[in-house]
Amino acid sequence: MNDTPIDAYCVMGNPVEHSRSPWIHARFAELTGQRLRYNRQLVALDGFAQAVHALRARGGRGCNVTIPFKFEAVALSTQVSERAALAQAANTLSFDADGIHADNTDGLGLVADIQNNLAVRLRARDVLLLGAGGAAAGALGPLLQAGPRQVLVANRTQAKADALVRRHAALARSQDCALQACGLDTMGHSFDIVINASASSLEGAAVPLQADVLRPGALAYDMMYGPAAAGFLTWARSHGARACDGLGMLVEQAAESFFIWRGVRPPSATVLAELRRVIDTTPP
Ligand code: NAP
């Protein structure tokens, strides 16, 4: 019998009951033979720092962070990875004797899903990134590192897209990528890859794009998944695009967190296929 205490992790958010992360990490642990426990923790809107310090004091090893705490997670950490610093947002905290380490795996998850699971190349492609909130901020750095020819960040509030683009300007130059910002009325031309990183699907709002942003055969990717993504996916298919939801991103960002914590790469494609079956057979 193994008497060592089991390593504890969780996902903290508000709301958090919808989170699939406990299921995903439990499968990763089973499939890699890692001994850990992973719960979900609903945190009061003014109680995030307290909840993180309490988890650490109880011997917890780390946590995932979701809406609305990703920005606060950076502020309370003692070490911040380069990608979390660029995003100014973190979804993965790790605890050790030195303190709290913040990282952001959302963008890596998105890029892994697009390139590995969907087999769509980002290098030398034209990309439209819709949104400039936490998800878009986490995505932009890893997207640029994948070497696209152009990334246009379009947001309802253009000033937020401008700020995101300014922060990533040096990275874009180093990748020889044309990076620009705009509002929702001025996208100008069509793209190979259109990524909805806005909360439009979550809010049940109309797709805030004109169909002419889709080049023939474009990939139209919604970070949302489940029934709320259906409107965007139907819109994209009806305009000839290949439509994909964000379930693969969810599993791939979790796989990166798992790797940060455990040093082991879980079989993410297997777990994604299993999760899709679970979601497809579970009523919303
Ligand atoms: P957020 O920080 O609240 O940002 C929301 C963004 O959406 C802002 O840019 C906002 O524009 C824009 N927006 C909201 N309603 C809109 C509408 N009706 N039309 C056009 N733009 C609208 O949220 P977030 O954390 O970035 O999350 C965005 C989405 O990504 C959510 O659906 C979330 O579930 C999803 N997500 C998925 C994963 C995954 O693993 N699959 C990971 C992270 C996030 P303004 O700036 O003008 O307000």
JSON list of C-alpha atoms and ligand atoms in Angstrom, two decimals, residues 67 70-71 106 130-136 155-158 160 184 196-203 205-206 208 221-225 246-247 249-251 253, ligand 1:
[
{"chain": "A", "resi": 67, "resn": "ILE", "atom": "CA", "xyz": [-13.32, 32.68, -15.77]},
{"chain": "A", "resi": 70, "resn": "LYS", "atom": "CA", "xyz": [-7.13, 34.34, -15.20]},
{"chain": "A", "resi": 71, "resn": "PHE", "atom": "CA", "xyz": [-5.88, 37.94, -14.90]},
{"chain": "A", "resi": 106, "resn": "ASP", "atom": "CA", "xyz": [-4.67, 28.03, -23.72]},
{"chain": "A", "resi": 130, "resn": "LEU", "atom": "CA", "xyz": [-12.07, 37.46, -33.30]},
{"chain": "A", "resi": 131, "resn": "GLY", "atom": "CA", "xyz": [-12.05, 38.80, -29.73]},
{"chain": "A", "resi": 132, "resn": "ALA", "atom": "CA", "xyz": [-9.52, 40.44, -27.43]},
{"chain": "A", "resi": 133, "resn": "GLY", "atom": "CA", "xyz": [-10.44, 39.03, -24.02]},
{"chain": "A", "resi": 134, "resn": "GLY", "atom": "CA", "xyz": [-8.59, 36.45, -21.95]},
{"chain": "A", "resi": 135, "resn": "ALA", "atom": "CA", "xyz": [-8.90, 33.64, -24.50]},
{"chain": "A", "resi": 136, "resn": "ALA", "atom": "CA", "xyz": [-7.61, 35.73, -27.42]},
{"chain": "A", "resi": 155, "resn": "ASN", "atom": "CA", "xyz": [-12.77, 43.07, -31.56]},
{"chain": "A", "resi": 156, "resn": "ARG", "atom": "CA", "xyz": [-16.03, 44.82, -30.78]},
{"chain": "A", "resi": 157, "resn": "THR", "atom": "CA", "xyz": [-14.09, 47.27, -28.62]},
{"chain": "A", "resi": 158, "resn": "GLN", "atom": "CA", "xyz": [-11.22, 48.07, -30.96]},
{"chain": "A", "resi": 160, "resn": "LYS", "atom": "CA", "xyz": [-8.64, 46.23, -26.62]},
{"chain": "A", "resi": 184, "resn": "LEU", "atom": "CA", "xyz": [-15.87, 44.44, -36.35]},
{"chain": "A", "resi": 196, "resn": "ASN", "atom": "CA", "xyz": [-13.87, 32.87, -32.75]},
{"chain": "A", "resi": 197, "resn": "ALA", "atom": "CA", "xyz": [-12.22, 33.72, -29.41]},
{"chain": "A", "resi": 198, "resn": "SER", "atom": "CA", "xyz": [-15.08, 36.04, -28.50]},
{"chain": "A", "resi": 199, "resn": "ALA", "atom": "CA", "xyz": [-17.86, 35.24, -26.05]},
{"chain": "A", "resi": 200, "resn": "SER", "atom": "CA", "xyz": [-20.52, 35.60, -28.80]},
{"chain": "A", "resi": 201, "resn": "SER", "atom": "CA", "xyz": [-21.44, 31.88, -28.75]},
{"chain": "A", "resi": 202, "resn": "LEU", "atom": "CA", "xyz": [-21.39, 31.75, -24.95]},
{"chain": "A", "resi": 203, "resn": "GLU", "atom": "CA", "xyz": [-23.86, 34.65, -24.92]},
{"chain": "A", "resi": 205, "resn": "ALA", "atom": "CA", "xyz": [-25.47, 36.23, -29.77]},
{"chain": "A", "resi": 206, "resn": "ALA", "atom": "CA", "xyz": [-25.49, 36.33, -33.57]},
{"chain": "A", "resi": 208, "resn": "PRO", "atom": "CA", "xyz": [-20.51, 38.94, -35.41]},
{"chain": "A", "resi": 221, "resn": "TYR", "atom": "CA", "xyz": [-12.93, 27.49, -35.36]},
{"chain": "A", "resi": 222, "resn": "ASP", "atom": "CA", "xyz": [-15.05, 28.40, -32.34]},
{"chain": "A", "resi": 223, "resn": "MET", "atom": "CA", "xyz": [-13.31, 28.16, -28.96]},
{"chain": "A", "resi": 224, "resn": "MET", "atom": "CA", "xyz": [-16.75, 27.42, -27.53]},
{"chain": "A", "resi": 225, "resn": "TYR", "atom": "CA", "xyz": [-17.95, 23.80, -27.47]},
{"chain": "A", "resi": 246, "resn": "GLY", "atom": "CA", "xyz": [-13.13, 24.18, -29.09]},
{"chain": "A", "resi": 247, "resn": "LEU", "atom": "CA", "xyz": [-13.35, 20.78, -27.40]},
{"chain": "A", "resi": 249, "resn": "MET", "atom": "CA", "xyz": [-8.45, 23.04, -27.43]},
{"chain": "A", "resi": 250, "resn": "LEU", "atom": "CA", "xyz": [-9.92, 22.24, -24.02]},
{"chain": "A", "resi": 251, "resn": "VAL", "atom": "CA", "xyz": [-8.29, 18.81, -23.94]},
{"chain": "A", "resi": 253, "resn": "GLN", "atom": "CA", "xyz": [-4.64, 22.95, -22.92]},
{"chain": "B", "resi": 1, "resn": "NAP", "atom": "P1", "xyz": [-13.66, 37.47, -21.99]},
{"chain": "B", "resi": 1, "resn": "NAP", "atom": "O1", "xyz": [-12.31, 37.72, -21.41]},
{"chain": "B", "resi": 1, "resn": "NAP", "atom": "O2", "xyz": [-14.87, 37.86, -21.23]},
{"chain": "B", "resi": 1, "resn": "NAP", "atom": "O3", "xyz": [-13.69, 38.23, -23.42]},
{"chain": "B", "resi": 1, "resn": "NAP", "atom": "C1", "xyz": [-14.85, 38.23, -24.20]},
{"chain": "B", "resi": 1, "resn": "NAP", "atom": "C2", "xyz": [-14.53, 38.75, -25.60]},
{"chain": "B", "resi": 1, "resn": "NAP", "atom": "O4", "xyz": [-15.66, 38.51, -26.43]},
{"chain": "B", "resi": 1, "resn": "NAP", "atom": "C3", "xyz": [-14.24, 40.25, -25.66]},
{"chain": "B", "resi": 1, "resn": "NAP", "atom": "O5", "xyz": [-13.30, 40.45, -26.68]},
{"chain": "B", "resi": 1, "resn": "NAP", "atom": "C4", "xyz": [-15.61, 40.82, -26.04]},
{"chain": "B", "resi": 1, "resn": "NAP", "atom": "O6", "xyz": [-15.54, 42.05, -26.73]},
{"chain": "B", "resi": 1, "resn": "NAP", "atom": "C5", "xyz": [-16.10, 39.76, -26.99]},
{"chain": "B", "resi": 1, "resn": "NAP", "atom": "N1", "xyz": [-17.57, 39.69, -27.09]},
{"chain": "B", "resi": 1, "resn": "NAP", "atom": "C6", "xyz": [-18.44, 39.38, -26.11]},
{"chain": "B", "resi": 1, "resn": "NAP", "atom": "N2", "xyz": [-19.69, 39.34, -26.61]},
{"chain": "B", "resi": 1, "resn": "NAP", "atom": "C7", "xyz": [-19.60, 39.60, -27.93]},
{"chain": "B", "resi": 1, "resn": "NAP", "atom": "C8", "xyz": [-20.56, 39.68, -28.97]},
{"chain": "B", "resi": 1, "resn": "NAP", "atom": "N3", "xyz": [-21.85, 39.46, -28.76]},
{"chain": "B", "resi": 1, "resn": "NAP", "atom": "N4", "xyz": [-20.10, 39.96, -30.22]},
{"chain": "B", "resi": 1, "resn": "NAP", "atom": "C9", "xyz": [-18.79, 40.17, -30.44]},
{"chain": "B", "resi": 1, "resn": "NAP", "atom": "N5", "xyz": [-17.83, 40.09, -29.50]},
{"chain": "B", "resi": 1, "resn": "NAP", "atom": "C10", "xyz": [-18.25, 39.81, -28.24]},
{"chain": "B", "resi": 1, "resn": "NAP", "atom": "O7", "xyz": [-13.88, 35.91, -22.33]},
{"chain": "B", "resi": 1, "resn": "NAP", "atom": "P2", "xyz": [-12.73, 34.86, -22.71]},
{"chain": "B", "resi": 1, "resn": "NAP", "atom": "O8", "xyz": [-12.15, 34.26, -21.47]},
{"chain": "B", "resi": 1, "resn": "NAP", "atom": "O9", "xyz": [-11.81, 35.52, -23.68]},
{"chain": "B", "resi": 1, "resn": "NAP", "atom": "O10", "xyz": [-13.57, 33.69, -23.41]},
{"chain": "B", "resi": 1, "resn": "NAP", "atom": "C11", "xyz": [-14.04, 33.82, -24.74]},
{"chain": "B", "resi": 1, "resn": "NAP", "atom": "C12", "xyz": [-14.61, 32.49, -25.23]},
{"chain": "B", "resi": 1, "resn": "NAP", "atom": "O11", "xyz": [-13.59, 31.50, -25.34]},
{"chain": "B", "resi": 1, "resn": "NAP", "atom": "C13", "xyz": [-15.67, 31.89, -24.29]},
{"chain": "B", "resi": 1, "resn": "NAP", "atom": "O12", "xyz": [-16.71, 31.37, -25.09]},
{"chain": "B", "resi": 1, "resn": "NAP", "atom": "C14", "xyz": [-14.93, 30.77, -23.59]},
{"chain": "B", "resi": 1, "resn": "NAP", "atom": "O13", "xyz": [-15.80, 29.72, -23.20]},
{"chain": "B", "resi": 1, "resn": "NAP", "atom": "C15", "xyz": [-13.99, 30.31, -24.69]},
{"chain": "B", "resi": 1, "resn": "NAP", "atom": "N6", "xyz": [-12.77, 29.61, -24.19]},
{"chain": "B", "resi": 1, "resn": "NAP", "atom": "C16", "xyz": [-12.57, 28.31, -24.56]},
{"chain": "B", "resi": 1, "resn": "NAP", "atom": "C17", "xyz": [-11.43, 27.63, -24.15]},
{"chain": "B", "resi": 1, "resn": "NAP", "atom": "C18", "xyz": [-11.22, 26.20, -24.57]},
{"chain": "B", "resi": 1, "resn": "NAP", "atom": "O14", "xyz": [-10.34, 25.55, -24.00]},
{"chain": "B", "resi": 1, "resn": "NAP", "atom": "N7", "xyz": [-11.94, 25.71, -25.56]},
{"chain": "B", "resi": 1, "resn": "NAP", "atom": "C19", "xyz": [-10.48, 28.28, -23.34]},
{"chain": "B", "resi": 1, "resn": "NAP", "atom": "C20", "xyz": [-10.71, 29.62, -22.98]},
{"chain": "B", "resi": 1, "resn": "NAP", "atom": "C21", "xyz": [-11.86, 30.27, -23.41]},
{"chain": "B", "resi": 1, "resn": "NAP", "atom": "P3", "xyz": [-15.41, 43.46, -25.94]},
{"chain": "B", "resi": 1, "resn": "NAP", "atom": "O15", "xyz": [-13.95, 43.61, -25.64]},
{"chain": "B", "resi": 1, "resn": "NAP", "atom": "O16", "xyz": [-15.93, 44.45, -26.91]},
{"chain": "B", "resi": 1, "resn": "NAP", "atom": "O17", "xyz": [-16.25, 43.33, -24.69]}
]
